[in-house]
Coordinates of C-alpha atoms and ligand atoms in Angstrom, one line a residue:
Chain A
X29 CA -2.6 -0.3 75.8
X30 CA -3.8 -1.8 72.8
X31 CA -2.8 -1.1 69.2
X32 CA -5.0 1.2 67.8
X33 CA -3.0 1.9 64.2
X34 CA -1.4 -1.5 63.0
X35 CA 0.9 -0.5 59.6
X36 CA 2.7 -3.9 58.2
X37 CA 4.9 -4.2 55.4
X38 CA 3.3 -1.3 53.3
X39 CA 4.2 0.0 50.0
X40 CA 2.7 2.6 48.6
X41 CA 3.3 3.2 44.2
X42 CA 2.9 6.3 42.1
X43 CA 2.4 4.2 38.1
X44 CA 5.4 1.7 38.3
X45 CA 7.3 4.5 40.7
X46 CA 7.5 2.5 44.5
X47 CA 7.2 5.6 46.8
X48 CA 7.2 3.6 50.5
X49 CA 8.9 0.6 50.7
X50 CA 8.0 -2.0 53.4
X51 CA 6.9 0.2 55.7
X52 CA 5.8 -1.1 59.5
X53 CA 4.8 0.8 62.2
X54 CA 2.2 0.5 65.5
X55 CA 0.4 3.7 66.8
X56 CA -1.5 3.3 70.3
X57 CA -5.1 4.4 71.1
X58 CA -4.1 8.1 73.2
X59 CA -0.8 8.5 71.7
X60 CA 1.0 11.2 69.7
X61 CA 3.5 10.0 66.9
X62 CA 5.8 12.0 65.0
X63 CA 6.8 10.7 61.1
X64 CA 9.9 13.1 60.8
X65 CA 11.6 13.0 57.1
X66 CA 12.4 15.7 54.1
X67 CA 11.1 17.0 51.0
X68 CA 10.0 13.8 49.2
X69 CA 10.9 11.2 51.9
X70 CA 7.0 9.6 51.5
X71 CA 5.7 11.5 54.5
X72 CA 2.4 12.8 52.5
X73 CA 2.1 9.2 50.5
X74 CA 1.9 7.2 53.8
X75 CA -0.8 9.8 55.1
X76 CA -2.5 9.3 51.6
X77 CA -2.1 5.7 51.8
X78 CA -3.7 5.3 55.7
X79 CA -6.6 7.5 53.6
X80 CA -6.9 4.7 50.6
X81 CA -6.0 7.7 48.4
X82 CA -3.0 5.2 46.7
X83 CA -2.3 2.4 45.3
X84 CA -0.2 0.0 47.9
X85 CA 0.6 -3.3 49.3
X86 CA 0.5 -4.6 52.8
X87 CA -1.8 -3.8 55.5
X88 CA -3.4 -1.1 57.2
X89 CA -5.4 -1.9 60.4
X90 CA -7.1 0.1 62.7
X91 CA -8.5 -1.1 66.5
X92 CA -7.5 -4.9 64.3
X93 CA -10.0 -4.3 61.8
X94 CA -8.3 -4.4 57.7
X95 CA -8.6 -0.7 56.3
X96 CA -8.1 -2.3 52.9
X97 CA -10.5 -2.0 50.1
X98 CA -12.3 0.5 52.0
X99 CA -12.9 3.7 50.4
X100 CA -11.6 7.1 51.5
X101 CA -15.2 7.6 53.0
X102 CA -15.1 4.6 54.4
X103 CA -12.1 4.6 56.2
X104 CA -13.4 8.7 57.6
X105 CA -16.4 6.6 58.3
X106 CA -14.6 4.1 60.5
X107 CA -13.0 7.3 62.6
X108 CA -9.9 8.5 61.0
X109 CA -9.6 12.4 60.1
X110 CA -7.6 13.7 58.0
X111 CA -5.4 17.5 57.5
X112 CA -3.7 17.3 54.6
X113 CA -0.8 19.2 53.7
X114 CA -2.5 21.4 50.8
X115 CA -5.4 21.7 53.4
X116 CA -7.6 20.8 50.2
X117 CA -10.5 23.6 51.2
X118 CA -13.1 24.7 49.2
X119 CA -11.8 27.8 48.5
X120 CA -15.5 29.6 47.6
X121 CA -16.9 27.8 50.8
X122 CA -17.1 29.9 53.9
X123 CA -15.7 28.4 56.9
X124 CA -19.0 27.3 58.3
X125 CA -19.6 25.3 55.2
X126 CA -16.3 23.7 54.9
X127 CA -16.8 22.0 58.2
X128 CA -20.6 21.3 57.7
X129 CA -18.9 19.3 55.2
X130 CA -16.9 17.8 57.2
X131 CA -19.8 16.9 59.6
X132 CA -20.8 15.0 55.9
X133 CA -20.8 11.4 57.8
X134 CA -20.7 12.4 61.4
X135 CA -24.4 14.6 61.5
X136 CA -25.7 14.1 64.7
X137 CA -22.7 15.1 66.5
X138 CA -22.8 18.5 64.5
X139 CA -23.7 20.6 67.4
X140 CA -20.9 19.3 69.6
X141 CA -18.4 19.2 67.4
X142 CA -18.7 22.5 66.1
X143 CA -18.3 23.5 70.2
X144 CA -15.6 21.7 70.5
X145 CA -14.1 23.1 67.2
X146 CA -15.1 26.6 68.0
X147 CA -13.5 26.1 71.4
X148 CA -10.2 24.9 69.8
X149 CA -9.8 27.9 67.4
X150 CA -11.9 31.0 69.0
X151 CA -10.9 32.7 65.5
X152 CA -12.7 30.7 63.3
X153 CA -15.6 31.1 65.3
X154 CA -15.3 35.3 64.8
X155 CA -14.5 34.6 61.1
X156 CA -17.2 31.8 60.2
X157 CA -18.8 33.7 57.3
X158 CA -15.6 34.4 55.5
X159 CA -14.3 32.4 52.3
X160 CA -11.3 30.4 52.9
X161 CA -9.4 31.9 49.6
X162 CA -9.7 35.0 51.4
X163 CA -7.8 33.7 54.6
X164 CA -4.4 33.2 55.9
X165 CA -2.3 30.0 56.0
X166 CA -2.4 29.9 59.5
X167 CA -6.3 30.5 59.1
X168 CA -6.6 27.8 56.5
X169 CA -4.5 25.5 58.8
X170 CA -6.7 25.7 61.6
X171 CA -10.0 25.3 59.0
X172 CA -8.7 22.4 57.9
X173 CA -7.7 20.8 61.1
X174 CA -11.6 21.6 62.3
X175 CA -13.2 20.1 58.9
X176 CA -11.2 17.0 60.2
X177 CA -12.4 17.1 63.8
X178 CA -16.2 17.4 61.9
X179 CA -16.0 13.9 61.4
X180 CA -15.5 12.8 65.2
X181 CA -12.3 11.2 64.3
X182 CA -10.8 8.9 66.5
X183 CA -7.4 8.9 64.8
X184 CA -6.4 12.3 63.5
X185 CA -3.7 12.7 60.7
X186 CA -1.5 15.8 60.4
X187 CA 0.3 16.8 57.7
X188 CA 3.0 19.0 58.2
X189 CA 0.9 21.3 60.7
X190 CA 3.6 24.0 61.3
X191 CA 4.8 24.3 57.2
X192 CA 5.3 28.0 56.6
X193 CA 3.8 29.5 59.9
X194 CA 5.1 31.6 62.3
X195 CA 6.2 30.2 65.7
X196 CA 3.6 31.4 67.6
X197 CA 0.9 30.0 65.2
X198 CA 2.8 26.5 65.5
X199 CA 2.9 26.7 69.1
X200 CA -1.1 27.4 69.1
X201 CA -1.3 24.5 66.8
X202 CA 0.9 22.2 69.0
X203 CA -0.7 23.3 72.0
X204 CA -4.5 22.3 70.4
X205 CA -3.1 18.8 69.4
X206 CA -1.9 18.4 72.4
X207 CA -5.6 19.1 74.4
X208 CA -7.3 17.0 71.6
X209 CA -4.8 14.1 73.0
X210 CA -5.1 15.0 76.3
X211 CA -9.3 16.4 76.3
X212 CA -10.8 13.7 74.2
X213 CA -8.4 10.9 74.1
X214 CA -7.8 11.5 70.1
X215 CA -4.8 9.2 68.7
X216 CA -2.4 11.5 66.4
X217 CA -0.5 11.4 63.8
X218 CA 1.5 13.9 62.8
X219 CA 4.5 14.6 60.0
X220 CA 7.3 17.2 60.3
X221 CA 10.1 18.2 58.8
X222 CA 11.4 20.0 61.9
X223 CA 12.4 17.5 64.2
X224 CA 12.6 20.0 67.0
X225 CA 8.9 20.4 66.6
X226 CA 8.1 17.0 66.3
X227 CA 9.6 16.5 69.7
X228 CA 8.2 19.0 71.8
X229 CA 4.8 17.3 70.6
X230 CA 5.1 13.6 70.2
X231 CA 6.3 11.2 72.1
X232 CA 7.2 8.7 69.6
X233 CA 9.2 9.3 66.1
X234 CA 9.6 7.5 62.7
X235 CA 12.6 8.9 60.5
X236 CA 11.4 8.3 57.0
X237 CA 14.0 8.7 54.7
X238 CA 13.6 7.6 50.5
X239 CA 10.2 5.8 51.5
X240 CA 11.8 3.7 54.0
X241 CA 11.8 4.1 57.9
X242 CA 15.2 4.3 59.2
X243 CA 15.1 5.3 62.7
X244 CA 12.2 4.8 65.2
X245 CA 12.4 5.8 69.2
X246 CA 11.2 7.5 72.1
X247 CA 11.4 11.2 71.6
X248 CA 13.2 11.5 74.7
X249 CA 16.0 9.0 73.6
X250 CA 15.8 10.5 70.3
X251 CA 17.0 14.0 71.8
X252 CA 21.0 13.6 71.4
X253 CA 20.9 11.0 68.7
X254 CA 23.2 11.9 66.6
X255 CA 22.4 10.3 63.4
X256 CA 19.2 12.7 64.0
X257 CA 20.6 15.4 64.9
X258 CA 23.3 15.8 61.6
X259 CA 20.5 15.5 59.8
X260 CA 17.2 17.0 61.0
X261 CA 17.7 19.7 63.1
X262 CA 18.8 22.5 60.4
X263 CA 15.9 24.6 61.8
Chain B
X17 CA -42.5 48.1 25.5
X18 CA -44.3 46.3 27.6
X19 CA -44.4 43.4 24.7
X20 CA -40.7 43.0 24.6
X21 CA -40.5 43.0 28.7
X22 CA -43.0 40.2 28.8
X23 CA -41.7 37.8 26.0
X24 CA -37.5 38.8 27.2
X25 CA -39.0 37.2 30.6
X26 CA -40.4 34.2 29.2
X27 CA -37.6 33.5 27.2
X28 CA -35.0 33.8 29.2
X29 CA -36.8 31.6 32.1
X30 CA -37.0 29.0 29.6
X31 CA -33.2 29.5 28.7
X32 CA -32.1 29.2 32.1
X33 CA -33.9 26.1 33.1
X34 CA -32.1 24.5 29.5
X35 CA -28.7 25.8 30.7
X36 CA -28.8 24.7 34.4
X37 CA -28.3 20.9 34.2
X38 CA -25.4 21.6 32.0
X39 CA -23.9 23.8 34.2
X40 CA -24.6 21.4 37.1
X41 CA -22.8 19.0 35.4
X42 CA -19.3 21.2 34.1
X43 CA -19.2 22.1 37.8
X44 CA -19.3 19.0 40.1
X45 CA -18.2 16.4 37.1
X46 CA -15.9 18.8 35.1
X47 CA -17.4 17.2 31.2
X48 CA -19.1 19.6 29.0
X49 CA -21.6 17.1 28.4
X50 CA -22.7 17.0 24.6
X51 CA -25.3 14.9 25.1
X52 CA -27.3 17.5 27.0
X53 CA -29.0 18.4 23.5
X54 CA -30.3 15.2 23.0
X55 CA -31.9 14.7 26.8
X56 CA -33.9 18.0 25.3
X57 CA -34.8 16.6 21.8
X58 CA -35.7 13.1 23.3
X59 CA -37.5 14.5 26.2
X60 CA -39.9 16.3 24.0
X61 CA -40.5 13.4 22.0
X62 CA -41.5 11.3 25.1
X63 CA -43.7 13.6 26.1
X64 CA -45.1 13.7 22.7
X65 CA -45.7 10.0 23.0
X66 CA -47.0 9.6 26.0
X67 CA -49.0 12.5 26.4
X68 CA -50.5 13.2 22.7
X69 CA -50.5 9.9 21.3
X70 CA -51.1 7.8 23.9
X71 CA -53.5 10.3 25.5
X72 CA -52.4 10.3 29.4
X73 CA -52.8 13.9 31.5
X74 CA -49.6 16.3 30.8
X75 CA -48.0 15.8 34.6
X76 CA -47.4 12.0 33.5
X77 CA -45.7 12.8 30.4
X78 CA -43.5 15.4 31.8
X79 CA -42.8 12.9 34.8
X80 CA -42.0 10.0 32.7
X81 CA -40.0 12.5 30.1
X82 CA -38.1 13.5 33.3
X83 CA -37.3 9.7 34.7
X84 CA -36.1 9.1 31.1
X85 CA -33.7 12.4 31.1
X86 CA -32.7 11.1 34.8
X87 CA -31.7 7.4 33.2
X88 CA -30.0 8.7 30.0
X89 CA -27.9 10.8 32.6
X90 CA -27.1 7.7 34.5
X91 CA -26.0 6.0 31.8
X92 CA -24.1 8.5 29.9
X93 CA -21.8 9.2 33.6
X94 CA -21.7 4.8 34.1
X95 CA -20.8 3.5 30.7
X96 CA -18.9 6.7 29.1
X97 CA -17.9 9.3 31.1
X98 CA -16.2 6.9 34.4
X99 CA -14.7 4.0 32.3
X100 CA -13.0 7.1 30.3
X101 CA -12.4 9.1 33.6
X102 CA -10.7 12.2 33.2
X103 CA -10.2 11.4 29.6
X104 CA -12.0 14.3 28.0
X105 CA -11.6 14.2 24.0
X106 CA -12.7 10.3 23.9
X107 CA -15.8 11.6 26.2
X108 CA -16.9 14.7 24.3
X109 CA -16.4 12.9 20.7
X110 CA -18.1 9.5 22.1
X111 CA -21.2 11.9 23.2
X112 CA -21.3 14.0 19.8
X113 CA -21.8 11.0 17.8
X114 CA -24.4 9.2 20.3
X115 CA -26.3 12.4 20.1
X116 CA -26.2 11.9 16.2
X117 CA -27.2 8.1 16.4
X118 CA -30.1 8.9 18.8
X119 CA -31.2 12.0 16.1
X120 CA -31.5 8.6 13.5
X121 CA -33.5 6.5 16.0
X122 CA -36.2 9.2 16.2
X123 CA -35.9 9.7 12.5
X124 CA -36.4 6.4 12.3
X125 CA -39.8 5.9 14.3
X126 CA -41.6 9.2 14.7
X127 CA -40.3 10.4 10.7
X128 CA -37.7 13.3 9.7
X129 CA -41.1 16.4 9.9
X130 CA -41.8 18.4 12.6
X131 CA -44.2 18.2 14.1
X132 CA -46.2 20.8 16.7
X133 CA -46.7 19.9 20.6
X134 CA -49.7 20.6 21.5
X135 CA -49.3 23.3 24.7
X136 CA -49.1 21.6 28.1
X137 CA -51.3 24.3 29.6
X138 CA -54.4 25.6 27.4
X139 CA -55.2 29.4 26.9
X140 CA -53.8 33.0 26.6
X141 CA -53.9 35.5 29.1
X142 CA -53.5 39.1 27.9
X143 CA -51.1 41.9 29.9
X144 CA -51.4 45.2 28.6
X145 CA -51.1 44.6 24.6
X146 CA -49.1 41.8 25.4
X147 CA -50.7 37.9 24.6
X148 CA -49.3 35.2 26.5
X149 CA -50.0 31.6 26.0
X150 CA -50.5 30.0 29.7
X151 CA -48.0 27.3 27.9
X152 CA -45.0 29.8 28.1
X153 CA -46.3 31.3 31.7
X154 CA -46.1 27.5 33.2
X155 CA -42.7 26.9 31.0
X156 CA -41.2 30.4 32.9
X157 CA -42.7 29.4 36.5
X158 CA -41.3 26.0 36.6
X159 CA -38.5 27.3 35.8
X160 CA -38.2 29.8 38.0
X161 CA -39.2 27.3 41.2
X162 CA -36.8 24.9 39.7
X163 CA -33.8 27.5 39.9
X164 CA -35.0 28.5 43.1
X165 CA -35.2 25.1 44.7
X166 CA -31.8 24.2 43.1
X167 CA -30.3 27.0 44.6
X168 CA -31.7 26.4 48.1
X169 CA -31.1 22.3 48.1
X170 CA -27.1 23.9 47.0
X171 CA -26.5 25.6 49.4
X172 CA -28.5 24.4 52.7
X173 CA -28.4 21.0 52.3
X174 CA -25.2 18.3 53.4
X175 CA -25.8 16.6 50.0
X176 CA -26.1 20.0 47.7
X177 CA -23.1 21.3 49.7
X178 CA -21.2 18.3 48.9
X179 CA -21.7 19.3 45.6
X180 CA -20.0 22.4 46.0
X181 CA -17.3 20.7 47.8
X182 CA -16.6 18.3 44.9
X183 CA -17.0 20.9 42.7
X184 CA -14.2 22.8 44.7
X185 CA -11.8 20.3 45.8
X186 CA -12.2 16.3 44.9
X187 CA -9.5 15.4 47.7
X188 CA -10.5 17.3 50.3
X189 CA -14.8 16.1 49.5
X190 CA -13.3 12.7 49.9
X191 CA -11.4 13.2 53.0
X192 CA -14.4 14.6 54.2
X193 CA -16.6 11.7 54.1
X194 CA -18.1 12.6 50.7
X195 CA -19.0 9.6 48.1
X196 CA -17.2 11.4 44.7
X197 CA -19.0 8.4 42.8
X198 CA -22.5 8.5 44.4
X199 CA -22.5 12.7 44.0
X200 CA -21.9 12.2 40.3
X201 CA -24.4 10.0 40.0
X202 CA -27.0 12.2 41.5
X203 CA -25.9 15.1 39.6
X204 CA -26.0 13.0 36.7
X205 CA -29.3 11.9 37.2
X206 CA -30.7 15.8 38.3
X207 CA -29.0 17.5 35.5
X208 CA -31.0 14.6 33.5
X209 CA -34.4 15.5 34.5
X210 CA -34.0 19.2 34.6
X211 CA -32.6 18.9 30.4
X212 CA -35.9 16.3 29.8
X213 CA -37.7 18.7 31.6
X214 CA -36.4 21.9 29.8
X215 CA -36.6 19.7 27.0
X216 CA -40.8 19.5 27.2
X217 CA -41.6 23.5 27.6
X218 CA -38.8 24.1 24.6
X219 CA -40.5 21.6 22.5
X220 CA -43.8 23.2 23.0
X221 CA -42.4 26.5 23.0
X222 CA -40.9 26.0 19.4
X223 CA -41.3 22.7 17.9
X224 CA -40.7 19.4 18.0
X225 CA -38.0 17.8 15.4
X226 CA -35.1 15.4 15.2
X227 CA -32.8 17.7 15.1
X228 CA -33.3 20.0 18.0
X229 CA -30.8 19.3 20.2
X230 CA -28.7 21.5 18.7
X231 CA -30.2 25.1 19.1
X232 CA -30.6 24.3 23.4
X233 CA -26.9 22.7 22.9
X234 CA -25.8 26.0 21.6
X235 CA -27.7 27.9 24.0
X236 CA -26.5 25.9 27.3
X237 CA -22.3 26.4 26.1
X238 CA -23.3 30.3 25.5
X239 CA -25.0 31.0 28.8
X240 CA -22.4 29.1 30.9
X241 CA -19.4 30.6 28.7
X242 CA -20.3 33.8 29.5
X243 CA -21.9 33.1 32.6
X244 CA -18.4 31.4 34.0
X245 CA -19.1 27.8 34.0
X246 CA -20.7 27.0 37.5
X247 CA -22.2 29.7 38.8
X248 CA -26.4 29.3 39.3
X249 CA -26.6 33.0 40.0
X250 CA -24.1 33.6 36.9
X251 CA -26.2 31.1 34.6
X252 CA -29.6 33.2 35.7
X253 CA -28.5 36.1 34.8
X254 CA -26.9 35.4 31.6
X255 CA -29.8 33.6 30.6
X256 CA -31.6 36.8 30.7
X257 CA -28.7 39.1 28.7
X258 CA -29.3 36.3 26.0
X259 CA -33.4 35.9 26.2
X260 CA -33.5 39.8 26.2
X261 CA -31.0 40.0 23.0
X262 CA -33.0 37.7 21.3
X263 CA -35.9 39.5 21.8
X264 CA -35.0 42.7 21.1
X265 CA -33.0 42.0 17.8
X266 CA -36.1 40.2 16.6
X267 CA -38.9 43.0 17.3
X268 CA -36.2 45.7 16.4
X269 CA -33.9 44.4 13.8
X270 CA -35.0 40.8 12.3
X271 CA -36.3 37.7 12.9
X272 CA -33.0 35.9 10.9
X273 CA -30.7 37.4 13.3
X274 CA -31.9 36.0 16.3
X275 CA -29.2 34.2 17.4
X276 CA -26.7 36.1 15.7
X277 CA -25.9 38.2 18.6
X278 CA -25.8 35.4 21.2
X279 CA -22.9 34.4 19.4
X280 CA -21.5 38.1 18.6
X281 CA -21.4 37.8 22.4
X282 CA -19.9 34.8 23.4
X283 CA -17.5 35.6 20.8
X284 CA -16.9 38.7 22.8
X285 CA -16.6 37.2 26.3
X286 CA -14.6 34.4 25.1
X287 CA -11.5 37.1 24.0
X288 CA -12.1 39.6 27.1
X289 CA -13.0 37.3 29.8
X290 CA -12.2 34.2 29.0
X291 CA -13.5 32.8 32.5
X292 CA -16.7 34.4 31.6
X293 CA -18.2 37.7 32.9
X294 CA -18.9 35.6 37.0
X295 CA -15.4 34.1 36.2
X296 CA -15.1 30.9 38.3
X297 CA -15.7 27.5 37.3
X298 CA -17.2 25.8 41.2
X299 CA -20.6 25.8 42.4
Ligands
LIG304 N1 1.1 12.1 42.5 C1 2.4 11.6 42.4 N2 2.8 11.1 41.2 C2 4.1 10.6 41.1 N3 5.0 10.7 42.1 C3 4.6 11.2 43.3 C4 3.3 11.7 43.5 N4 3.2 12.3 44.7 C5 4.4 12.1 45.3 N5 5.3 11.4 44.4 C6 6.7 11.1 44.7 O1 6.7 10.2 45.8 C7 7.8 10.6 46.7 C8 7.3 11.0 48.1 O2 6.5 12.2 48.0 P1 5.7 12.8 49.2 O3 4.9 13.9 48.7 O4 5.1 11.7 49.9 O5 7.0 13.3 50.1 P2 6.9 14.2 51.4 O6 7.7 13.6 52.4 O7 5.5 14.5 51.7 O8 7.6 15.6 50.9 P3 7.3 17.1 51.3 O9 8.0 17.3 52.6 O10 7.9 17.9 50.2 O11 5.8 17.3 51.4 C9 8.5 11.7 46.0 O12 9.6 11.2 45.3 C10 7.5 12.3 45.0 O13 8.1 12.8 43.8
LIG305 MG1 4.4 16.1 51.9

């Protein structure tokens, strides 16, 4: 399989403040990757920085084609989604509307996307006039991750998907990703702070740790690494 | 009665079409844009040119007073208000003092009297005991389509919705797709025609003179304070609390306090509801 993601020797800088440092990593076109890390590690700067939403160095590729000096719209354009961590809706939006703007640059595939979305997450589909400051995090989560799926992204970026749910909302969550992977072929990229979580959905992992990556491996070798486990499976 | 229904209705159409582009703008690019005034002012004195000097038919004048609101808008957002992004002292102080500069250029070539517009539409219609100049009819129905239109292209539209978004959330309209840059632009350029165009029917609704960009200035910040910046719906309806106060105080009370009260109310608003009386500052 080809590379779809290509990440080489990227830093990412908040002013002066160097937030990644030298960070390389290769995604595949199907596959499901896990960037596992703590509070402030960079997991939301290297998301933002795939988006163009930072100043960095290095390069960003996707399917071999430069993401730099694209624009965030761009770069949705070119077929990456995006779920930030914040969710970033537009709170006094209903649902419908927040993903009709996320259909913004992917219009005539409105109709089937919103199936596909409204297949995903049956409750937004019962909840579609509602206001998203009126709904729950688990609510917003799944709003957000449709908005993203508006676009007909290819590569789909998660930020934190399970952060303050309850378990049975994560495993919904985990178990959409997983049919998005499976159903459509969608590469994915998620972050966690719960490596436990991480590993019942991805089959790859980055540790980030201070900006840099420290350990990368097969979830499945990953399992009884003890470096990893000391450290990430407080949970 | 009947008199005071009529004229609160024409007025306050009038005052919601001024205060609408500056709304639009506060919501989607977050500047209370001083210049807004002067889009009016200039506006009327376009039309003055084009159409009473120069002799060509109404429609053109308005048209061309419009295009020139659009391109003062355009260039107020590309030379001031991006190269200072999110700067907003430097922007509001920068605009105050073009709008005083451009108050001397008209000085300068049209002279420091006022002068009278002649109306856009001739005639009087009468309604009960009530006269009413066809002028102030057209001023009130274009207004009224214009709001209506607005509101629609808002809120049905992938471009007016983007609006909203950016109004809402700048991230999350960019990870959506949405150009932040090209929707400024537009809104720049819409909330410059609907001022020039404001700017026309207030010009012949009063009168023209170098200095009034200030009163429609005045009147935009009081409808959207105590409207709460960004809402159409708020902006409409405030426009007719203030078009119906002025009214009122003039037929009851006096002419000299006509805008006394507007400002006894924003006053008001501004100490109990700070976020104004529709409280929220998106689309
Ligand atoms: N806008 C910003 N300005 C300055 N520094 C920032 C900014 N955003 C993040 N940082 C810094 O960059 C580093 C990485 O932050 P980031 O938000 O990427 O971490 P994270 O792994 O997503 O953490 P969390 O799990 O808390 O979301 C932190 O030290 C943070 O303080
Ligand atoms: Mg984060």
């Amino acid at each position: 399989m080809m590379t779809f993601l290509k990440i080489d020797q990227l830093s990412a800088f908040y002013g002066k403040a160097k937030a990644l440092h030298d960070i390389s990593l290769s995604v595949k076109q199907g596959e499901i990757i896990a960037i596992v890390g703590a509070n402030g590690a960079g997991k939301s700067t290297l998301l933002d920085s795939i988006m163009g939403l930072t100043k960095i160095e290095g390069d960003i590729s996707l399917e071999g084609k430069s993401l730099i000096g694209k624009t965030t719209p761009e770069i949705v354009q070119s077929g990456v989604g995006y779920a930030p961590e914040r969710f970033n809706l537009f709170p006094y939006m209903s649902v419908y509307n927040n993903l009709m703007v996320g259909a913004f640059t992917a219009r005539e595939d409105i109709t089937r996307n919103l199936e596909i979305v409204e297949k995903l997450f049956p409750r937004l589909k019962e909840r579609t006039n509602q206001e998203t400051h009126t709904q729950s995090g688990g609510e917003r989560q799944m709003v957000s991750l449709g908005r993203a799926l508006m676009s007909s992204p290819r590569l789909l970026l998660v930020d934190e998907p399970t952060i303050g749910l309850a378990p049975k909302i994560c495993l919904e969550i985990a178990v959409v990703l997983r049919r998005l992977r499976d159903e459509f072929n969608t590469t994915i990229v998620i972050t966690e702070q719960n490596a436990n979580f991480a590993m019942t959905l991805a089959e790859r992992l980055y540790v980030l740790e201070s900006g840099s990556i420290k350990i990368e491996g097969l979830a499945k070798d990953l399992k009884n690494d003890p470096q990893l486990t000391e450290a990430y499976f407080g949970h | 009665m009947l008199e005071i229904l009529i004229q609160g209705l024409l007025l306050s159409g009038l005052y919601a079409l001024i205060a609408v582009g500056f709304t639009l703008i506060f919501s989607v690019g977050r500047v209370l844009n001083l210049a807004y005034g002067s889009y009016i002012m200039i506006a009327g004195y376009v039309y003055f040119y084009f159409s009473q000097l120069l002799g060509l038919p109404p429609i053109v004048g308005l048209l061309l007073a419009g295009i020139l609101g659009s391109c003062m808008g355009l260039l107020k957002y590309n030379l001031i208000v991006k190269p200072l992004k999110g700067d907003h002292i430097p922007v509001e102080i920068s605009t105050l003092i073009l709008a005083v500069i451009l108050q001397s250029a008209i000085i300068l070539y049209f002279g420091n009297s006022a002068k009278i517009l002649l109306p856009i539409f001739q005639g009087v219609i009468h309604i009960g005991n009530a006269t009413v100049t066809y002028n102030v009819l057209a001023a009130t129905l274009v207004s009224w389509l214009i709001l209506i239109v607005l509101f629609v292209f808002i809120r049905k539209t992938h471009v007016g919705r983007a609006m909203q978004a950016v109004s809402m959330d700048s991230k999350g309209a960019s990870i959506s797709g949405v150009n932040i840059n090209k929707i400024n632009m537009f809104t720049w350029g819409i909330s410059g025609f609907l001022g020039a165009i404001a700017g026309v029917f207030f010009a012949s609704y009063t009168q023209l003179s170098p200095s009034m960009w200030v009163a429609p200035l005045i009147i935009a910040i009081a409808i959207v304070i105590v409207g709460g910046i960004g809402s159409i719906i708020g902006t409409l309806v405030v426009a007719h609390i203030i078009g119906f106060m002025e009214i009122i105080s003039v037929a009851l009370i006096s002419p000299q306090l006509r805008g006394v009260f507007t400002m006894l109310l924003v006053i008001i608003v501004l100490i109990i509801r700070p976020k104004g009386l529709f409280g929220r500052e998106e689309l």
